[in-house]
PDB file of N, CA and C in Angstrom:
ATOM      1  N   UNK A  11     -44.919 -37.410 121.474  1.00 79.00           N
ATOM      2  CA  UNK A  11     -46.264 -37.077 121.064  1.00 79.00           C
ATOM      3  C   UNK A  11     -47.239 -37.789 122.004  1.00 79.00           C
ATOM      4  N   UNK A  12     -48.539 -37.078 122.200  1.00 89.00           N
ATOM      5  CA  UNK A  12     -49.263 -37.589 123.186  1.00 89.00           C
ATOM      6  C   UNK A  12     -50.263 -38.336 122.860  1.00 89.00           C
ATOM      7  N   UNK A  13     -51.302 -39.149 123.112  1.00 88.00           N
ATOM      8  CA  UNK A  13     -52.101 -39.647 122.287  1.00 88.00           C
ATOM      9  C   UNK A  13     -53.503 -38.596 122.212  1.00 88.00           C
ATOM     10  N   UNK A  14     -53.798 -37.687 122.614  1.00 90.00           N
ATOM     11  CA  UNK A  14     -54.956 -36.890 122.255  1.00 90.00           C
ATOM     12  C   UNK A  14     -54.382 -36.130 121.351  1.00 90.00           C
ATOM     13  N   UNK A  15     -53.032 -36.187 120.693  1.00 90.00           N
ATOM     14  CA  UNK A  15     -52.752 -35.161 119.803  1.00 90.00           C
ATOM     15  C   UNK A  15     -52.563 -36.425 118.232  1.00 90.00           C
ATOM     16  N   UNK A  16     -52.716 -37.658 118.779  1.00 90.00           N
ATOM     17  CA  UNK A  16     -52.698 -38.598 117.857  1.00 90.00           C
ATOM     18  C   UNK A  16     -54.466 -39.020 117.683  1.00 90.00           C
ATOM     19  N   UNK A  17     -55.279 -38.574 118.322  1.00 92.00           N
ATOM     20  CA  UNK A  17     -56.827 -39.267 117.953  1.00 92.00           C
ATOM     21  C   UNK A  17     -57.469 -38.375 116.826  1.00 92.00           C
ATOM     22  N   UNK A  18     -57.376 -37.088 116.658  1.00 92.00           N
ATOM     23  CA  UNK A  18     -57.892 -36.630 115.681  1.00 92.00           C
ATOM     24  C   UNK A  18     -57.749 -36.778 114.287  1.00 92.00           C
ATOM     25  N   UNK A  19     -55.705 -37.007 114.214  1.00 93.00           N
ATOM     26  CA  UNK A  19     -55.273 -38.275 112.805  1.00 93.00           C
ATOM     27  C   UNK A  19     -56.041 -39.493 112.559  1.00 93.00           C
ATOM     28  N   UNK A  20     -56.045 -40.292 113.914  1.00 92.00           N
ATOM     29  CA  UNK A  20     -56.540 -41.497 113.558  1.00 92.00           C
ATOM     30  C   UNK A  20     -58.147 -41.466 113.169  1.00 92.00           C
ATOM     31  N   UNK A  21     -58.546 -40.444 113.939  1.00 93.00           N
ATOM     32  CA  UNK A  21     -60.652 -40.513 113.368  1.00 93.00           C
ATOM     33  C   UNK A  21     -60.330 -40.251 111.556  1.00 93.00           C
ATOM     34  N   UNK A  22     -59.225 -40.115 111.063  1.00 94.00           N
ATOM     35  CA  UNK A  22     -59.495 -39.266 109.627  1.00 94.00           C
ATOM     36  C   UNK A  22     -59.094 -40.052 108.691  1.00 94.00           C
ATOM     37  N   UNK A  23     -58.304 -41.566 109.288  1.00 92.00           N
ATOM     38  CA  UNK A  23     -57.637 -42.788 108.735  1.00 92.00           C
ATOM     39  C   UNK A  23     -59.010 -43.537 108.072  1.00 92.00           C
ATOM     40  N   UNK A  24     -58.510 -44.072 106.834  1.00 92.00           N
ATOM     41  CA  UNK A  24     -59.655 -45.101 105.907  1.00 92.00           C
ATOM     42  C   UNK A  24     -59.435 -46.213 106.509  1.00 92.00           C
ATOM     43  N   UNK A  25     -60.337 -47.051 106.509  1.00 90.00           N
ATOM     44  CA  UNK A  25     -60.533 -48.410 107.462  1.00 90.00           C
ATOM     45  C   UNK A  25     -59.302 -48.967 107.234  1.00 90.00           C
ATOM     46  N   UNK A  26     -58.596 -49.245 105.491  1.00 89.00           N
ATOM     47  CA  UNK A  26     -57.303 -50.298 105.487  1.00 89.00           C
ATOM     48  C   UNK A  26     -56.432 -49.259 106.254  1.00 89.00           C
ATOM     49  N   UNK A  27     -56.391 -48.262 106.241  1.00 89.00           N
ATOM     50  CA  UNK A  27     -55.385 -47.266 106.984  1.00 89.00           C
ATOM     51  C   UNK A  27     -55.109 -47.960 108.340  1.00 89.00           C
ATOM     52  N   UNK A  28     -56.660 -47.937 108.849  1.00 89.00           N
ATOM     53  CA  UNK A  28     -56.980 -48.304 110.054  1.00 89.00           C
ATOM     54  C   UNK A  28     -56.986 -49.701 110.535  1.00 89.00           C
ATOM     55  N   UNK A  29     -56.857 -50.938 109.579  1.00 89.00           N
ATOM     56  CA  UNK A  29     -56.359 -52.091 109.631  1.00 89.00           C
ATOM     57  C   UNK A  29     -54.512 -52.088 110.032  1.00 89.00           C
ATOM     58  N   UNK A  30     -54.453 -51.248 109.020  1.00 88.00           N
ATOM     59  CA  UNK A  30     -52.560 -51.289 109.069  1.00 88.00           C
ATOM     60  C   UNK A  30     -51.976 -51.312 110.195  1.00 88.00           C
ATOM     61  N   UNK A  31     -52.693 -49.742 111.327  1.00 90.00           N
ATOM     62  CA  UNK A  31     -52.460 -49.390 112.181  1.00 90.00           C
ATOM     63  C   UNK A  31     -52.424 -49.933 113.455  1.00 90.00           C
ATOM     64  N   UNK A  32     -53.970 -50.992 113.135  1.00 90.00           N
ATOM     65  CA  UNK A  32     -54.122 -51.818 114.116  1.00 90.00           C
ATOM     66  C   UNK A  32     -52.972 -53.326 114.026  1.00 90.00           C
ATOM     67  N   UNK A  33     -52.515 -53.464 113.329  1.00 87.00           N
ATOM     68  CA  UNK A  33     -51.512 -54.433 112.734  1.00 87.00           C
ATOM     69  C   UNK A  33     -50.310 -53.951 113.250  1.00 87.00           C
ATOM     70  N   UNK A  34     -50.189 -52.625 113.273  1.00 88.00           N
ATOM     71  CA  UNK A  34     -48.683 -52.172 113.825  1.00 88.00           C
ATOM     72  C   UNK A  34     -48.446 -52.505 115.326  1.00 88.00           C
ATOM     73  N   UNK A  35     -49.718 -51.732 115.529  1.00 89.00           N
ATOM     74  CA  UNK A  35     -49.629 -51.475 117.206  1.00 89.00           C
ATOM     75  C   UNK A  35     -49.503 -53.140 117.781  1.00 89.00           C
ATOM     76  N   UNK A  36     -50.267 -54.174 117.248  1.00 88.00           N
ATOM     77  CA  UNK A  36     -50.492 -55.556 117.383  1.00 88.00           C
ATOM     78  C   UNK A  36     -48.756 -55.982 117.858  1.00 88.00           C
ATOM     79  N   UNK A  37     -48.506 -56.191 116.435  1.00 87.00           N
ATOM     80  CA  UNK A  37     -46.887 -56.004 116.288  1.00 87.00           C
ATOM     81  C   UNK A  37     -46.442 -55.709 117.389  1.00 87.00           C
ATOM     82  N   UNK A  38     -46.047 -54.141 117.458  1.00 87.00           N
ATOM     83  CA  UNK A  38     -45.229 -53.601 118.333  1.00 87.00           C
ATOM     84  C   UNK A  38     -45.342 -54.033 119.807  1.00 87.00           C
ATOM     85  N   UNK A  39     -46.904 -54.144 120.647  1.00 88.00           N
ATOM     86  CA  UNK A  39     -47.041 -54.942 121.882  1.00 88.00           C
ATOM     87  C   UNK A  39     -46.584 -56.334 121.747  1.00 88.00           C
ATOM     88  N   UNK A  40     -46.578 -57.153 120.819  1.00 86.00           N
ATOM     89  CA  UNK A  40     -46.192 -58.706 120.977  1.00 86.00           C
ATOM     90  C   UNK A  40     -44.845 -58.383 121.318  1.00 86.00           C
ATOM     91  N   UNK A  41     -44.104 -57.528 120.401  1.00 86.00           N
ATOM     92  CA  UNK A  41     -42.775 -57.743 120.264  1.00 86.00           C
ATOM     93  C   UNK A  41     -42.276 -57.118 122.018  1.00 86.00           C
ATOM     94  N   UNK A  42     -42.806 -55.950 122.581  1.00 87.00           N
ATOM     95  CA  UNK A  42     -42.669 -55.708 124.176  1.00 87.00           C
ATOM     96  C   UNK A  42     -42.943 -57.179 124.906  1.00 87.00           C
ATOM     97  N   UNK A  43     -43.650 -57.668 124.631  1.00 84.00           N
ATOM     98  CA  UNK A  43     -44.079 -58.968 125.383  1.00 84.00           C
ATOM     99  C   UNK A  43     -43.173 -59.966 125.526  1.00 84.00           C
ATOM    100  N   UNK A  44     -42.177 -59.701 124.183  1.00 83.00           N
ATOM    101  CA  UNK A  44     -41.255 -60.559 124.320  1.00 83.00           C
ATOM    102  C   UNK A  44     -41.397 -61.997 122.906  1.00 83.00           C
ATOM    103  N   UNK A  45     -42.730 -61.533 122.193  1.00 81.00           N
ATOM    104  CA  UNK A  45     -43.405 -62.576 121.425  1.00 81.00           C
ATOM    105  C   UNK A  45     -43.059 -61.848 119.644  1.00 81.00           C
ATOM    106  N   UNK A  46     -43.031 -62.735 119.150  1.00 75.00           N
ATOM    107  CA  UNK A  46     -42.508 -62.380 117.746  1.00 75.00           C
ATOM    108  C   UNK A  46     -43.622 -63.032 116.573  1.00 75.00           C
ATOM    109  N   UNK A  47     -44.477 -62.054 116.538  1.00 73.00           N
ATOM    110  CA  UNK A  47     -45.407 -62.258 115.652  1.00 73.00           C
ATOM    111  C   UNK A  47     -45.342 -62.290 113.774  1.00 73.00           C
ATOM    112  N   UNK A  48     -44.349 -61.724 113.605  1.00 65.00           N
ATOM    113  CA  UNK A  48     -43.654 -61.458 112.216  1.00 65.00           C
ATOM    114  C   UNK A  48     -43.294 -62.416 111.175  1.00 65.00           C
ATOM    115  N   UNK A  49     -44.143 -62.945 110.534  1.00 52.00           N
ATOM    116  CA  UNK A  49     -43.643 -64.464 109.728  1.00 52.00           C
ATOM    117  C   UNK A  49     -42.254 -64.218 108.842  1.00 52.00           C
ATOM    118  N   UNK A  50     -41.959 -65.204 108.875  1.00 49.00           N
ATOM    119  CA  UNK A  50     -40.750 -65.493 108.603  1.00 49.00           C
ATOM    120  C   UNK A  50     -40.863 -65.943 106.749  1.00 49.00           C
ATOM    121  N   UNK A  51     -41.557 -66.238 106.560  1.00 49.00           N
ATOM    122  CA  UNK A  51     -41.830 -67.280 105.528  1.00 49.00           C
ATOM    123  C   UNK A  51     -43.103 -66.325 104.307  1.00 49.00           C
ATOM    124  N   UNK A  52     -42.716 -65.327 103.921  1.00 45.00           N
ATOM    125  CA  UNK A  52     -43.909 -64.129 103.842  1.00 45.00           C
ATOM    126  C   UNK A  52     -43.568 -64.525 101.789  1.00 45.00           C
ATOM    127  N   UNK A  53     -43.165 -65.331 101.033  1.00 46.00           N
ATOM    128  CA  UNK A  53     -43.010 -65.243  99.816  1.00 46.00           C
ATOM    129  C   UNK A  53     -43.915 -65.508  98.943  1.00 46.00           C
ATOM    130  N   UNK A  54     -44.699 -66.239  99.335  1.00 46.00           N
ATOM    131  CA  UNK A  54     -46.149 -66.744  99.437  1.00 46.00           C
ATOM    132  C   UNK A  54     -47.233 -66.079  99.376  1.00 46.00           C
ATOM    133  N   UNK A  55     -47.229 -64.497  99.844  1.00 45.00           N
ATOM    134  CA  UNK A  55     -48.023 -63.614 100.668  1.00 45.00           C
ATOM    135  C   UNK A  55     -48.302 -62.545  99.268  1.00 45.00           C
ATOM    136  N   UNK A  56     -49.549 -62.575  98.778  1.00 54.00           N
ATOM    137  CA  UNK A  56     -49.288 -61.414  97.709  1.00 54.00           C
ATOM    138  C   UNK A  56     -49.889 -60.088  98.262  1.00 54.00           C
ATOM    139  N   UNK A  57     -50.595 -60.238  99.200  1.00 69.00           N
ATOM    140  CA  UNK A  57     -50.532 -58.445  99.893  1.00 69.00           C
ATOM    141  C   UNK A  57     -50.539 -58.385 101.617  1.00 69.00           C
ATOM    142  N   UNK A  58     -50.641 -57.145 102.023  1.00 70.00           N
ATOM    143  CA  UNK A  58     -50.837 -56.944 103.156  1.00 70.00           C
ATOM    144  C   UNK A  58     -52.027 -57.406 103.956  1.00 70.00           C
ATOM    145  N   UNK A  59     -52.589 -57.926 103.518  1.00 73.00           N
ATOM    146  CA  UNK A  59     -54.077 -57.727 104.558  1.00 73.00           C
ATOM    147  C   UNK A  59     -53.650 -59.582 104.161  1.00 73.00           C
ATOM    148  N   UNK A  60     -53.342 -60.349 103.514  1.00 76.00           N
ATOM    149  CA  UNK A  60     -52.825 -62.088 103.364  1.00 76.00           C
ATOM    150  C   UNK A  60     -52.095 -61.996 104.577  1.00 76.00           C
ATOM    151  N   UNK A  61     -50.771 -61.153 104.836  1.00 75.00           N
ATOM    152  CA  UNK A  61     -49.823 -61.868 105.599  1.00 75.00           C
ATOM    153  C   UNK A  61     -50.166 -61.502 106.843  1.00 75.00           C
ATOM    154  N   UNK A  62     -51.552 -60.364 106.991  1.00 75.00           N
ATOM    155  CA  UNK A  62     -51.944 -59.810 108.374  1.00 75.00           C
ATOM    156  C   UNK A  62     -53.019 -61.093 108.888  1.00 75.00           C
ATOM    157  N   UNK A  63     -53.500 -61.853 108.348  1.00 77.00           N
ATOM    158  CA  UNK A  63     -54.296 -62.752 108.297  1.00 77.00           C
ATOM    159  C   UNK A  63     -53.586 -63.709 108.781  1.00 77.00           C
ATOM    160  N   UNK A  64     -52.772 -64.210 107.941  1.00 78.00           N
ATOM    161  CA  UNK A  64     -52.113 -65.285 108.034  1.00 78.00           C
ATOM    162  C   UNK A  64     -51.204 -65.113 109.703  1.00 78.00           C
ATOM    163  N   UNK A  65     -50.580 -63.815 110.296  1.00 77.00           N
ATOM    164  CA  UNK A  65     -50.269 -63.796 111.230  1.00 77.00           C
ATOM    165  C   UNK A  65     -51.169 -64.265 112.236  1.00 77.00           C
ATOM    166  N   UNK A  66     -51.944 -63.749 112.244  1.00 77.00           N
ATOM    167  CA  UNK A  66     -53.388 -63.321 112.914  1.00 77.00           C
ATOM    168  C   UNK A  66     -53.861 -65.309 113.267  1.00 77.00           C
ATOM    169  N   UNK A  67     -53.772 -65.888 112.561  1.00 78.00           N
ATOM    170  CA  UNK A  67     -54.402 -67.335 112.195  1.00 78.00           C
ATOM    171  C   UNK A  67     -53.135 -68.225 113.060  1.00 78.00           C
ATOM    172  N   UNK A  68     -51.994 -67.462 113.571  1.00 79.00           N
ATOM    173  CA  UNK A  68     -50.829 -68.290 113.718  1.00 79.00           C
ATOM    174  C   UNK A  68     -50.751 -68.146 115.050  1.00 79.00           C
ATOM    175  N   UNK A  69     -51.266 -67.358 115.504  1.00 79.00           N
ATOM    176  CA  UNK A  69     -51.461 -66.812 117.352  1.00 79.00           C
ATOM    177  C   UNK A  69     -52.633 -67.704 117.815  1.00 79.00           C
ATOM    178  N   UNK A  70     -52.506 -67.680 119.020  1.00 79.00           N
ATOM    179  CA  UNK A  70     -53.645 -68.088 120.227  1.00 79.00           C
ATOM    180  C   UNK A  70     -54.026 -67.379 121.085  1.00 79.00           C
ATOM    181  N   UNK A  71     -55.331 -67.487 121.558  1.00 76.00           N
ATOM    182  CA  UNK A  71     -55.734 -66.841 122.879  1.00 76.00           C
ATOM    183  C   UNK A  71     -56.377 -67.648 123.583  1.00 76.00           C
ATOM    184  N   UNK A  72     -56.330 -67.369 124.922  1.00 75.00           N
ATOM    185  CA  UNK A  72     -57.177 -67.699 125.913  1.00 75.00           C
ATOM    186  C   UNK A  72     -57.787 -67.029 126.249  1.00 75.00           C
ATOM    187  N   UNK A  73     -59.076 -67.309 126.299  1.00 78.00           N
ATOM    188  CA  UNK A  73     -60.210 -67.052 126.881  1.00 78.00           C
ATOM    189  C   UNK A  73     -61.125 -67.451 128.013  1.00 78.00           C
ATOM    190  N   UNK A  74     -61.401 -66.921 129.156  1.00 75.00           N
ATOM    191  CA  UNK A  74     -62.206 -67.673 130.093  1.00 75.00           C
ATOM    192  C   UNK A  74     -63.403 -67.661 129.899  1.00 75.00           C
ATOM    193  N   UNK A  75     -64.064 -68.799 130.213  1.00 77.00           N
ATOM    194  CA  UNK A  75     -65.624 -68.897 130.057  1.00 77.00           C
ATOM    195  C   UNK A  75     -66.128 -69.342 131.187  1.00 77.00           C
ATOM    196  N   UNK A  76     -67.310 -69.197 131.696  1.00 74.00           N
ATOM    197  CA  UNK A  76     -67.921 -69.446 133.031  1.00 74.00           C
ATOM    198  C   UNK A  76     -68.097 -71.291 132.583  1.00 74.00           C
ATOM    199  N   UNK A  77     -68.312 -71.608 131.633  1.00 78.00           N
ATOM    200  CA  UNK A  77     -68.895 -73.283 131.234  1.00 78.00           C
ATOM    201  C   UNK A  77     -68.016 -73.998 132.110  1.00 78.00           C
ATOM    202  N   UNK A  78     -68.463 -74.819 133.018  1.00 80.00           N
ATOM    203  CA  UNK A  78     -67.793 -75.669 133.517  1.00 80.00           C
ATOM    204  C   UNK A  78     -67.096 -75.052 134.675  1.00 80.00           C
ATOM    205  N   UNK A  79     -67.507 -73.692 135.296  1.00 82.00           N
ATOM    206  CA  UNK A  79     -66.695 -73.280 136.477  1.00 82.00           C
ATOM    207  C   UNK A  79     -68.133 -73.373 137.187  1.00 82.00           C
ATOM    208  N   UNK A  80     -67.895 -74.599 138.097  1.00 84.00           N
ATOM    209  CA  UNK A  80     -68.714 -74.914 139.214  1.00 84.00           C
ATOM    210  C   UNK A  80     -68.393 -74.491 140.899  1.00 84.00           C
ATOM    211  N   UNK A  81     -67.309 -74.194 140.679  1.00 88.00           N
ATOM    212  CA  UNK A  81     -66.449 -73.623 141.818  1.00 88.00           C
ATOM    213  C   UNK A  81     -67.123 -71.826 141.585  1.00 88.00           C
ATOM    214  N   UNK A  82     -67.274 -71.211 140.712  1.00 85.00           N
ATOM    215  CA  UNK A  82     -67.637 -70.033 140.162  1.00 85.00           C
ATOM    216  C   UNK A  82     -69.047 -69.921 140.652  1.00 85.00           C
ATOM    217  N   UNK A  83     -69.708 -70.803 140.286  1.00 84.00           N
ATOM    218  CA  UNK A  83     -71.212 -70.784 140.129  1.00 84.00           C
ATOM    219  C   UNK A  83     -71.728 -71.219 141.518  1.00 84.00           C
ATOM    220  N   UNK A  84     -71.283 -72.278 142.301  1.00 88.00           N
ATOM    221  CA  UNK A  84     -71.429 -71.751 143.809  1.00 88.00           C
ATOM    222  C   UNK A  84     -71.024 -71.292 144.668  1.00 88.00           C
ATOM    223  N   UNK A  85     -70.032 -70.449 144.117  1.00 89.00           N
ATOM    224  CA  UNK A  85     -69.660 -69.042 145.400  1.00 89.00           C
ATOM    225  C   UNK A  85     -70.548 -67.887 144.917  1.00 89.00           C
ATOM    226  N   UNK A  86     -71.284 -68.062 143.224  1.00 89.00           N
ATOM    227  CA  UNK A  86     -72.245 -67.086 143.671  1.00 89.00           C
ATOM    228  C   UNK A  86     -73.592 -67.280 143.720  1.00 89.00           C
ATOM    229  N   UNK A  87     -73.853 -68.977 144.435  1.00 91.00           N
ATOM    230  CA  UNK A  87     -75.135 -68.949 144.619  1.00 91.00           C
ATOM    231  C   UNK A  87     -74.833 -68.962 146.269  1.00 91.00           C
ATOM    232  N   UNK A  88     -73.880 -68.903 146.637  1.00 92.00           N
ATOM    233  CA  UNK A  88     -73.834 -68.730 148.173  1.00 92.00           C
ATOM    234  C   UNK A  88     -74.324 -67.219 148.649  1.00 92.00           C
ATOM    235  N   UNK A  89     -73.517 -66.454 147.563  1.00 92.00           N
ATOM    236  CA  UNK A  89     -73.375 -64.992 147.746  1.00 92.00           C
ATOM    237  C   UNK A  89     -75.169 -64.711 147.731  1.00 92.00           C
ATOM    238  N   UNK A  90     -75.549 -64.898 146.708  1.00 93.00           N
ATOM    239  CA  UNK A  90     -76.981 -65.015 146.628  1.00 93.00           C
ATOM    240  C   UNK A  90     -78.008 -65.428 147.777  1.00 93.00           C
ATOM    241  N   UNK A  91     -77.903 -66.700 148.303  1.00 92.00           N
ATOM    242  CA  UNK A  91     -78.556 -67.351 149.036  1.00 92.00           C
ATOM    243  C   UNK A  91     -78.122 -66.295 150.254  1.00 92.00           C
ATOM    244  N   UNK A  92     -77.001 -66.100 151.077  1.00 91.00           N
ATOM    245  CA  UNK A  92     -76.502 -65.136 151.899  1.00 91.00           C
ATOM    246  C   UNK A  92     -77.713 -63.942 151.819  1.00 91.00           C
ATOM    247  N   UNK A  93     -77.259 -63.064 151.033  1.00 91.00           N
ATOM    248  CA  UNK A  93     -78.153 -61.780 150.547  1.00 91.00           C
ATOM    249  C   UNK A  93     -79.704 -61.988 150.705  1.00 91.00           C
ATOM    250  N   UNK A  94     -80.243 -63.085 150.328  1.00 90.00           N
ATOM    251  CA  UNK A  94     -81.730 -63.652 150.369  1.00 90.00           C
ATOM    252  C   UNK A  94     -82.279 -63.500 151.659  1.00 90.00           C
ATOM    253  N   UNK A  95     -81.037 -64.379 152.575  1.00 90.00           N
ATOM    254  CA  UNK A  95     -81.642 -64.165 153.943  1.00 90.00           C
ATOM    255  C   UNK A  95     -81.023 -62.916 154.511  1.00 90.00           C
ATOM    256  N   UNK A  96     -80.656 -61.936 154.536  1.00 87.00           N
ATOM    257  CA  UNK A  96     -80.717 -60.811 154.837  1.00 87.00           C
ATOM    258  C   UNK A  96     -81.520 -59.875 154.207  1.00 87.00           C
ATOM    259  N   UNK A  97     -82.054 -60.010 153.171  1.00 81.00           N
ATOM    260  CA  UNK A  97     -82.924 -59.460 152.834  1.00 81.00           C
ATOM    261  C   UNK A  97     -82.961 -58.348 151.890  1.00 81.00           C
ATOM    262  N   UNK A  98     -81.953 -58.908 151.350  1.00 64.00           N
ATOM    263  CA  UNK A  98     -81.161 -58.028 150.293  1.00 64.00           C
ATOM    264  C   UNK A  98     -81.813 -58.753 148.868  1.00 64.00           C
ATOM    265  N   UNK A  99     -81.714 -59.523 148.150  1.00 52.00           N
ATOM    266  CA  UNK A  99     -82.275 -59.375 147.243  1.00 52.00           C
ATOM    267  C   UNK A  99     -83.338 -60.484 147.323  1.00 52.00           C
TER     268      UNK A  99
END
């Protein structure tokens, strides 16, 4: 199945539908990745949207932020200053 033959299902999904879904797909890429997102320990858990949480709370990300990239910030005040005297901006 292709996915333009899957978008017109999904526009017609109710948001928890559309939570679930996004929970699957979540799932299914960790687990390609090689990463096992799936708690182990789920007895605790009295519904779906608890143990999607609780997964969710058990992961990390990285994120880059410009704060503190000074190496960042003057290659583009070089780029800048460059451009200035040519007459570019």
């Amino acid at each position: 199945m292709f996915l333009n033959e899957l978008l017109p299902a999904v526009n017609q999904l109710s948001h928890q539908d559309n939570l679930r879904l996004i929970h699957f797909l979540l799932l299914a890429v960790a687990k390609e990745e090689g990463c096992n997102l799936e708690s182990t320990d789920s007895t605790n858990i009295i519904n779906s949207e608890d143990l999607m949480l609780k997964e969710l709370a058990s992961t990390t990300a990285v994120v880059w932020s410009p704060y503190e990239a000074y190496e960042a910030a003057q290659t583009l005040s070089n780029l800048l200053e460059e451009a200035r005297k040519e007459g570019d901006a």
